Amino acid sequence: MVETIIEIRDDSEARQLFGKHDENLKKIENVCAVKTTFRDGNLKVSASEGNSLKKAEMVLNEFLIVLRKGGNFSLRDIEYALKNGRPDIRLHDIYLDRIEVCSKRVYITPRSEGQKQYIDAIRRHDIVFGIGPAGTGKTYLAMAMAVNALKKNIVSRIILTRPAVEAGESLGYLPGDIYEKVNPYLRPLYDALLDMVEPNMVKDYLDRGIIEVAPLAFMRGRTLNDSFIIMDEAQNSTPEQMKMFLTRLGFDSKTVITGDLTQSDLPKGRQSGLLNAKSLLENMQGVKFVGLKSSDVVRHELVQKIIEVYRKSAEDDNE
């Protein structure tokens, strides 16, 4: 039997670390096969073998750092750390990375190693491609970085766009003028925006052109200076549209292109502009491709499992 002692400063710190009804502590005990006892400010962790103890100790110490530096976490974060944490990953660097936004939420943080790599890439490169399955935060984190850049006056406007293509539908058959036709396609961008900027501010920014939400076709012929541009659902663009979009980038601008290569709604046999761009630009200096995986999914745990099932099914079909 091996054991270690972790010092806890006070009862408040203990409650936050252990979780509601000790759910965090119980999860660590079950996954790492350790036993814990807490008495007089000391958390004793014991195990039958060293590797289990080291993993439990690493997770507990990392989240103590998060708490002591003013961060927060949930049981989902504990589960991620237990499944994906390694000695070479500083988990507290992930959960203490704060992206300031313009709402009561105050700031947004990455929740996985892949998400941390993604936002770091956005900070360092002018063109970033975020590619991965649903729920990995591709669009949401890009929006957070755009709002942060606007808040800090790094850019003077945000431009949000996506191809107006969906499975089995045609714009021509939808009621209303062009803006009414494309609005449903752009709704996910509005949803992310409204989670980070107060509604009255969003309306004001839209009215003044500080934030613009438009279908991809409206980007043609423009040069976008001093802007943070996000292209969502890029797997539904054609190679021609992708080239058109990428060549809109002006001075002092940054663009993030997001998409899921497994979810293209283009006609069968038509190559995705996202896949084409990946093959042409992946090794170009100044352009960064970040691949997010099912382990980066931050939605319900069943979403992660569903993604894995479909991924394995697609691999079997290709064999």
Short mmCIF file of C-alpha atoms in Angstrom, two decimals:
data_model
loop_
_atom_site.label_atom_id
_atom_site.label_comp_id
_atom_site.label_asym_id
_atom_site.label_seq_id
_atom_site.Cartn_x
_atom_site.Cartn_y
_atom_site.Cartn_z
CA MET A 1 0.00 0.00 0.00
CA VAL A 2 1.28 3.47 -0.94
CA GLU A 3 -0.13 6.82 0.13
CA THR A 4 0.29 10.58 -0.06
CA ILE A 5 -1.07 13.60 1.82
CA ILE A 6 -2.54 16.64 0.04
CA GLU A 7 -3.00 19.74 2.17
CA ILE A 8 -6.35 21.52 1.84
CA ARG A 9 -6.46 25.13 3.04
CA ASP A 10 -10.02 25.32 4.35
CA ASP A 11 -13.50 23.79 4.21
CA SER A 12 -14.53 26.00 1.29
CA GLU A 13 -11.62 24.75 -0.81
CA ALA A 14 -12.46 21.18 0.18
CA ARG A 15 -16.10 21.58 -0.90
CA GLN A 16 -15.12 22.97 -4.28
CA LEU A 17 -12.45 20.34 -4.91
CA PHE A 18 -14.51 17.37 -3.74
CA GLY A 19 -17.67 18.48 -5.58
CA LYS A 20 -21.33 18.24 -4.70
CA HIS A 21 -21.88 15.24 -2.38
CA ASP A 22 -18.16 14.47 -2.97
CA GLU A 23 -18.91 13.50 -6.61
CA ASN A 24 -15.47 14.63 -7.86
CA LEU A 25 -13.67 12.67 -5.17
CA LYS A 26 -15.79 9.56 -5.76
CA LYS A 27 -15.06 9.70 -9.49
CA ILE A 28 -11.31 9.89 -8.83
CA GLU A 29 -11.54 7.01 -6.36
CA ASN A 30 -13.44 4.79 -8.84
CA VAL A 31 -11.33 5.53 -11.90
CA CYS A 32 -7.92 5.46 -10.18
CA ALA A 33 -8.72 2.66 -7.72
CA VAL A 34 -7.66 4.75 -4.72
CA LYS A 35 -9.12 5.39 -1.30
CA THR A 36 -9.34 8.84 0.27
CA THR A 37 -9.88 10.12 3.80
CA PHE A 38 -10.11 13.76 4.83
CA ARG A 39 -9.30 14.91 8.34
CA ASP A 40 -8.00 18.15 9.88
CA GLY A 41 -7.26 19.76 6.52
CA ASN A 42 -5.34 16.78 5.17
CA LEU A 43 -6.58 14.61 2.29
CA LYS A 44 -4.94 11.20 2.48
CA VAL A 45 -4.90 9.27 -0.78
CA SER A 46 -3.88 5.61 -0.71
CA ALA A 47 -3.63 2.91 -3.38
CA SER A 48 -2.31 -0.60 -3.82
CA GLU A 49 0.14 0.50 -6.53
CA GLY A 50 2.11 3.62 -7.43
CA ASN A 51 0.74 4.48 -10.87
CA SER A 52 -2.83 4.74 -9.60
CA LEU A 53 -1.71 6.99 -6.77
CA LYS A 54 0.33 9.23 -9.11
CA LYS A 55 -2.64 9.74 -11.45
CA ALA A 56 -5.03 10.61 -8.64
CA GLU A 57 -2.48 12.92 -7.04
CA MET A 58 -1.79 14.66 -10.37
CA VAL A 59 -5.49 15.35 -11.02
CA LEU A 60 -6.15 16.59 -7.49
CA ASN A 61 -3.12 18.89 -7.47
CA GLU A 62 -3.90 20.32 -10.91
CA PHE A 63 -7.44 21.25 -9.92
CA LEU A 64 -6.23 22.69 -6.62
CA ILE A 65 -4.08 25.08 -8.67
CA VAL A 66 -7.16 26.00 -10.70
CA LEU A 67 -9.15 26.78 -7.55
CA ARG A 68 -6.36 28.75 -5.91
CA LYS A 69 -5.93 30.92 -8.98
CA GLY A 70 -9.62 31.77 -9.17
CA GLY A 71 -10.69 29.25 -11.80
CA ASN A 72 -13.56 26.78 -11.75
CA PHE A 73 -14.33 23.32 -13.05
CA SER A 74 -17.05 20.69 -13.13
CA LEU A 75 -17.34 16.93 -12.84
CA ARG A 76 -17.11 16.81 -16.64
CA ASP A 77 -13.66 18.41 -16.41
CA ILE A 78 -12.59 15.88 -13.78
CA GLU A 79 -13.74 13.07 -16.08
CA TYR A 80 -11.79 14.56 -18.99
CA ALA A 81 -8.65 14.85 -16.85
CA LEU A 82 -8.92 11.26 -15.67
CA LYS A 83 -9.37 9.99 -19.21
CA ASN A 84 -6.95 12.21 -21.09
CA GLY A 85 -4.62 13.75 -18.51
CA ARG A 86 -0.90 13.01 -18.83
CA PRO A 87 2.09 14.19 -16.80
CA ASP A 88 3.21 16.36 -19.75
CA ILE A 89 -0.15 18.21 -19.88
CA ARG A 90 -0.54 21.10 -17.46
CA LEU A 91 -4.29 20.85 -16.94
CA HIS A 92 -4.43 24.10 -15.00
CA ASP A 93 -3.14 25.97 -18.07
CA ILE A 94 -6.27 24.81 -19.91
CA TYR A 95 -8.82 25.77 -17.26
CA LEU A 96 -7.16 29.06 -16.33
CA ASP A 97 -7.04 30.38 -19.90
CA ARG A 98 -9.75 33.05 -19.84
CA ILE A 99 -11.23 34.68 -22.93
CA GLU A 100 -12.99 37.88 -21.87
CA VAL A 101 -16.33 38.57 -23.57
CA CYS A 102 -19.03 41.26 -23.34
CA SER A 103 -21.76 39.59 -21.28
CA LYS A 104 -22.60 38.52 -17.73
CA ARG A 105 -20.67 35.33 -18.46
CA VAL A 106 -17.55 37.59 -18.25
CA TYR A 107 -15.15 35.05 -19.71
CA ILE A 108 -15.01 31.71 -21.51
CA THR A 109 -12.38 29.01 -21.03
CA PRO A 110 -11.28 26.01 -23.09
CA ARG A 111 -12.31 22.66 -21.62
CA SER A 112 -9.82 20.28 -23.24
CA GLU A 113 -6.27 20.08 -24.56
CA GLY A 114 -7.52 20.29 -28.15
CA GLN A 115 -9.58 23.41 -27.41
CA LYS A 116 -6.56 25.04 -25.73
CA GLN A 117 -4.43 24.31 -28.82
CA TYR A 118 -7.19 25.78 -31.00
CA ILE A 119 -7.42 29.13 -29.22
CA ASP A 120 -3.62 29.36 -29.00
CA ALA A 121 -3.48 28.85 -32.77
CA ILE A 122 -6.02 31.66 -33.27
CA ARG A 123 -3.85 33.96 -31.17
CA ARG A 124 -0.72 33.19 -33.20
CA HIS A 125 -1.96 32.86 -36.79
CA ASP A 126 -3.99 35.03 -39.17
CA ILE A 127 -5.71 32.07 -40.84
CA VAL A 128 -6.84 29.11 -38.73
CA PHE A 129 -8.90 26.09 -39.76
CA GLY A 130 -10.74 24.35 -36.93
CA ILE A 131 -11.85 20.92 -38.12
CA GLY A 132 -13.74 18.42 -35.98
CA PRO A 133 -17.07 16.87 -35.02
CA ALA A 134 -20.11 18.59 -33.53
CA GLY A 135 -19.81 19.76 -29.95
CA THR A 136 -16.05 20.39 -29.93
CA GLY A 137 -16.47 24.17 -29.61
CA LYS A 138 -15.14 25.10 -33.06
CA THR A 139 -17.58 27.94 -33.73
CA TYR A 140 -18.18 28.88 -30.10
CA LEU A 141 -14.51 29.42 -29.24
CA ALA A 142 -13.86 31.24 -32.52
CA MET A 143 -16.74 33.56 -31.63
CA ALA A 144 -15.29 34.11 -28.16
CA MET A 145 -11.94 35.07 -29.66
CA ALA A 146 -13.68 37.44 -32.11
CA VAL A 147 -15.65 39.16 -29.34
CA ASN A 148 -12.47 39.40 -27.25
CA ALA A 149 -10.58 41.01 -30.16
CA LEU A 150 -13.40 43.55 -30.60
CA LYS A 151 -13.52 44.24 -26.85
CA LYS A 152 -9.77 44.93 -26.80
CA ASN A 153 -9.92 47.08 -29.98
CA ILE A 154 -7.64 44.66 -31.82
CA VAL A 155 -10.19 44.74 -34.67
CA SER A 156 -12.97 47.19 -35.47
CA ARG A 157 -15.59 44.71 -36.65
CA ILE A 158 -16.65 41.07 -36.67
CA ILE A 159 -17.89 39.38 -39.84
CA LEU A 160 -19.71 36.04 -39.59
CA THR A 161 -20.56 33.95 -42.61
CA ARG A 162 -21.47 30.46 -43.71
CA PRO A 163 -22.59 28.76 -46.94
CA ALA A 164 -26.39 28.72 -47.32
CA VAL A 165 -26.50 24.99 -48.04
CA GLU A 166 -28.46 22.36 -46.15
CA ALA A 167 -29.41 18.78 -46.86
CA GLY A 168 -32.43 18.46 -49.14
CA GLU A 169 -33.33 22.15 -49.20
CA SER A 170 -33.07 24.96 -51.71
CA LEU A 171 -33.14 28.68 -50.99
CA GLY A 172 -35.40 29.26 -53.94
CA TYR A 173 -38.25 27.37 -52.30
CA LEU A 174 -38.04 29.20 -48.98
CA PRO A 175 -40.43 32.13 -48.39
CA GLY A 176 -39.33 35.77 -48.04
CA ASP A 177 -36.58 37.99 -49.44
CA ILE A 178 -32.91 36.96 -49.50
CA TYR A 179 -32.29 38.01 -45.87
CA GLU A 180 -35.33 36.06 -44.64
CA LYS A 181 -34.24 33.06 -46.70
CA VAL A 182 -30.71 32.90 -45.28
CA ASN A 183 -31.55 33.81 -41.67
CA PRO A 184 -32.25 30.18 -40.58
CA TYR A 185 -28.82 29.14 -41.89
CA LEU A 186 -27.12 31.86 -39.87
CA ARG A 187 -29.04 31.19 -36.64
CA PRO A 188 -26.25 29.15 -34.97
CA LEU A 189 -23.91 32.13 -35.35
CA TYR A 190 -26.46 34.43 -33.71
CA ASP A 191 -26.93 31.94 -30.87
CA ALA A 192 -23.20 31.88 -30.08
CA LEU A 193 -23.00 35.67 -30.37
CA LEU A 194 -25.92 36.24 -27.99
CA ASP A 195 -24.24 34.05 -25.39
CA MET A 196 -21.25 36.42 -25.31
CA VAL A 197 -22.65 39.88 -25.99
CA GLU A 198 -25.66 41.47 -24.31
CA PRO A 199 -28.72 41.48 -26.66
CA ASN A 200 -29.01 45.29 -26.72
CA MET A 201 -25.32 45.52 -27.65
CA VAL A 202 -25.75 42.93 -30.41
CA LYS A 203 -28.59 44.95 -31.94
CA ASP A 204 -26.55 48.15 -31.74
CA TYR A 205 -23.49 46.49 -33.27
CA LEU A 206 -25.56 44.98 -36.09
CA ASP A 207 -27.24 48.33 -36.82
CA ARG A 208 -23.88 50.11 -36.94
CA GLY A 209 -22.17 47.42 -39.00
CA ILE A 210 -19.67 46.58 -36.25
CA ILE A 211 -20.98 43.02 -36.42
CA GLU A 212 -22.11 41.67 -39.78
CA VAL A 213 -23.77 38.30 -40.36
CA ALA A 214 -24.14 37.32 -44.00
CA PRO A 215 -24.19 34.29 -46.31
CA LEU A 216 -20.92 33.37 -48.00
CA ALA A 217 -22.10 34.58 -51.40
CA PHE A 218 -22.17 38.15 -50.05
CA MET A 219 -18.39 38.11 -49.50
CA ARG A 220 -17.53 38.23 -53.19
CA GLY A 221 -15.69 41.35 -54.40
CA ARG A 222 -14.87 42.65 -50.91
CA THR A 223 -11.59 43.32 -49.08
CA LEU A 224 -11.98 42.86 -45.34
CA ASN A 225 -9.54 45.03 -43.38
CA ASP A 226 -9.26 45.38 -39.59
CA SER A 227 -11.75 42.53 -39.13
CA PHE A 228 -12.18 39.21 -37.36
CA ILE A 229 -13.91 36.94 -39.86
CA ILE A 230 -15.46 33.56 -39.07
CA MET A 231 -16.62 31.16 -41.76
CA ASP A 232 -18.77 28.42 -40.24
CA GLU A 233 -19.83 25.08 -41.78
CA ALA A 234 -17.00 25.37 -44.29
CA GLN A 235 -17.43 21.75 -45.40
CA ASN A 236 -20.46 23.01 -47.36
CA SER A 237 -18.41 25.44 -49.42
CA THR A 238 -17.09 24.58 -52.88
CA PRO A 239 -13.37 24.94 -53.73
CA GLU A 240 -14.24 28.08 -55.73
CA GLN A 241 -16.11 29.61 -52.80
CA MET A 242 -13.28 28.78 -50.40
CA LYS A 243 -10.72 30.44 -52.67
CA MET A 244 -12.98 33.49 -52.98
CA PHE A 245 -13.38 33.70 -49.21
CA LEU A 246 -9.70 33.27 -48.31
CA THR A 247 -8.68 35.99 -50.77
CA ARG A 248 -10.99 38.52 -49.03
CA LEU A 249 -8.53 38.80 -46.12
CA GLY A 250 -7.22 42.35 -45.77
CA PHE A 251 -4.70 44.13 -43.56
CA ASP A 252 -4.87 43.74 -39.75
CA SER A 253 -7.44 40.97 -40.11
CA LYS A 254 -7.78 37.44 -38.83
CA THR A 255 -10.00 34.65 -40.10
CA VAL A 256 -11.12 31.34 -38.60
CA ILE A 257 -12.70 28.67 -40.80
CA THR A 258 -14.63 25.91 -39.03
CA GLY A 259 -16.16 22.70 -40.30
CA ASP A 260 -16.73 18.97 -40.00
CA LEU A 261 -15.52 16.96 -42.98
CA THR A 262 -17.94 14.13 -42.14
CA GLN A 263 -21.01 16.39 -42.41
CA SER A 264 -20.95 17.80 -45.95
CA ASP A 265 -24.34 18.64 -47.48
CA LEU A 266 -22.94 19.30 -50.95
CA PRO A 267 -24.36 17.30 -53.88
CA LYS A 268 -22.86 13.84 -54.18
CA GLY A 269 -19.60 13.89 -56.09
CA ARG A 270 -18.91 17.58 -55.39
CA GLN A 271 -15.64 18.18 -53.55
CA SER A 272 -15.75 20.18 -50.33
CA GLY A 273 -13.87 23.47 -50.32
CA LEU A 274 -12.69 22.65 -46.80
CA LEU A 275 -11.13 19.34 -47.86
CA ASN A 276 -9.60 21.00 -50.92
CA ALA A 277 -8.10 23.79 -48.80
CA LYS A 278 -6.65 21.26 -46.38
CA SER A 279 -4.86 19.43 -49.19
CA LEU A 280 -3.49 22.69 -50.68
CA LEU A 281 -2.69 24.83 -47.64
CA GLU A 282 -1.89 22.50 -44.75
CA ASN A 283 1.86 23.16 -44.93
CA MET A 284 1.70 26.86 -45.78
CA GLN A 285 3.45 29.14 -43.31
CA GLY A 286 1.00 31.44 -41.51
CA VAL A 287 -1.92 29.05 -41.97
CA LYS A 288 -2.75 26.65 -39.14
CA PHE A 289 -5.00 23.59 -39.19
CA VAL A 290 -6.24 22.33 -35.82
CA GLY A 291 -7.97 18.97 -35.61
CA LEU A 292 -10.47 18.55 -32.78
CA LYS A 293 -11.57 15.07 -31.74
CA SER A 294 -14.41 13.36 -29.91
CA SER A 295 -12.42 13.78 -26.68
CA ASP A 296 -12.87 17.56 -27.12
CA VAL A 297 -16.68 17.33 -27.17
CA VAL A 298 -18.17 19.43 -24.36
CA ARG A 299 -21.82 18.51 -24.82
CA HIS A 300 -23.68 15.61 -23.19
CA GLU A 301 -21.42 12.55 -22.77
CA LEU A 302 -23.72 10.61 -25.13
CA VAL A 303 -22.71 12.98 -27.95
CA GLN A 304 -19.11 11.83 -27.55
CA LYS A 305 -20.18 8.19 -27.69
CA ILE A 306 -22.41 8.77 -30.75
CA ILE A 307 -19.55 10.47 -32.61
CA GLU A 308 -17.26 7.53 -31.88
CA VAL A 309 -19.83 4.98 -33.10
CA TYR A 310 -20.33 6.85 -36.38
CA ARG A 311 -16.57 7.29 -36.82
CA LYS A 312 -15.94 3.57 -36.42
CA SER A 313 -18.83 2.75 -38.76
CA ALA A 314 -17.37 5.03 -41.44
CA GLU A 315 -13.96 3.38 -41.03
CA ASP A 316 -15.53 -0.07 -41.41
CA ASP A 317 -17.35 1.06 -44.57
CA ASN A 318 -14.08 2.27 -46.08
CA GLU A 319 -12.25 -1.00 -45.51
#
